[in-house]
């Protein structure tokens, strides 16, 4: 078997890989950031109803 679904599938879906703001590249080295503004995300589960704890995580 030379290929699998991961290699040939769509990897541009919103739930695949790291989700970044405006699909910007991920910077893993914080010392290499050359920016005036940074946007930090907060996990939010949109698959639940409006209940505290389940939606906003721990």
mmCIF file of C-alpha atoms in Angstrom:
data_model
loop_
_atom_site.group_PDB
_atom_site.id
_atom_site.type_symbol
_atom_site.label_atom_id
_atom_site.label_comp_id
_atom_site.label_asym_id
_atom_site.label_seq_id
_atom_site.Cartn_x
_atom_site.Cartn_y
_atom_site.Cartn_z
ATOM 1 C CA UNK A 1 0.000 0.000 0.000
ATOM 2 C CA UNK A 2 1.746 3.152 -1.168
ATOM 3 C CA UNK A 3 -0.835 5.812 -0.268
ATOM 4 C CA UNK A 4 -3.429 6.259 2.415
ATOM 5 C CA UNK A 5 -6.386 8.563 2.980
ATOM 6 C CA UNK A 6 -4.267 11.003 4.977
ATOM 7 C CA UNK A 7 -1.884 11.608 2.077
ATOM 8 C CA UNK A 8 -4.600 12.008 -0.543
ATOM 9 C CA UNK A 9 -7.342 13.586 1.584
ATOM 10 C CA UNK A 10 -8.247 17.226 1.990
ATOM 11 C CA UNK A 11 -5.944 18.781 4.559
ATOM 12 C CA UNK A 12 -7.423 22.292 4.314
ATOM 13 C CA UNK A 13 -10.492 21.512 6.414
ATOM 14 C CA UNK A 14 -10.998 23.673 9.542
ATOM 15 C CA UNK A 15 -10.677 20.718 11.927
ATOM 16 C CA UNK A 16 -7.474 19.273 10.416
ATOM 17 C CA UNK A 17 -4.133 20.211 11.978
ATOM 18 C CA UNK A 18 -3.451 23.466 13.807
ATOM 19 C CA UNK A 19 -6.203 26.036 13.371
ATOM 20 C CA UNK A 20 -4.620 29.473 13.192
ATOM 21 C CA UNK A 21 -6.103 32.946 12.989
ATOM 22 C CA UNK A 22 -6.653 33.851 9.309
ATOM 23 C CA UNK A 23 -4.734 30.656 8.387
ATOM 24 C CA UNK A 24 -1.482 32.376 9.332
ATOM 25 C CA UNK A 25 1.642 30.241 9.723
ATOM 26 C CA UNK A 26 2.348 28.800 13.169
ATOM 27 C CA UNK A 27 5.342 30.221 15.063
ATOM 28 C CA UNK A 28 6.605 27.743 17.651
ATOM 29 C CA UNK A 29 9.631 29.813 18.730
ATOM 30 C CA UNK A 30 8.340 32.782 20.727
ATOM 31 C CA UNK A 31 11.772 34.449 20.629
ATOM 32 C CA UNK A 32 11.588 34.585 16.820
ATOM 33 C CA UNK A 33 8.329 36.569 16.735
ATOM 34 C CA UNK A 34 8.808 39.915 15.016
ATOM 35 C CA UNK A 35 5.373 41.476 15.431
ATOM 36 C CA UNK A 36 3.704 44.454 17.054
ATOM 37 C CA UNK A 37 0.459 42.592 17.776
ATOM 38 C CA UNK A 38 -0.252 38.950 18.656
ATOM 39 C CA UNK A 39 -3.603 37.136 18.599
ATOM 40 C CA UNK A 40 -3.964 34.280 21.098
ATOM 41 C CA UNK A 41 -6.887 31.894 20.714
ATOM 42 C CA UNK A 42 -9.141 30.391 23.352
ATOM 43 C CA UNK A 43 -10.569 26.867 22.975
ATOM 44 C CA UNK A 44 -14.330 26.898 22.488
ATOM 45 C CA UNK A 45 -16.487 23.836 21.825
ATOM 46 C CA UNK A 46 -19.215 24.915 19.407
ATOM 47 C CA UNK A 47 -20.733 21.406 19.366
ATOM 48 C CA UNK A 48 -22.477 21.762 22.733
ATOM 49 C CA UNK A 49 -25.385 23.858 23.896
ATOM 50 C CA UNK A 50 -24.948 27.004 25.988
ATOM 51 C CA UNK A 51 -23.898 25.293 29.214
ATOM 52 C CA UNK A 52 -21.083 26.447 31.453
ATOM 53 C CA UNK A 53 -18.229 23.980 31.721
ATOM 54 C CA UNK A 54 -19.105 21.863 28.697
ATOM 55 C CA UNK A 55 -18.669 24.656 26.168
ATOM 56 C CA UNK A 56 -15.827 26.681 27.652
ATOM 57 C CA UNK A 57 -13.658 23.780 28.797
ATOM 58 C CA UNK A 58 -11.739 23.461 32.059
#
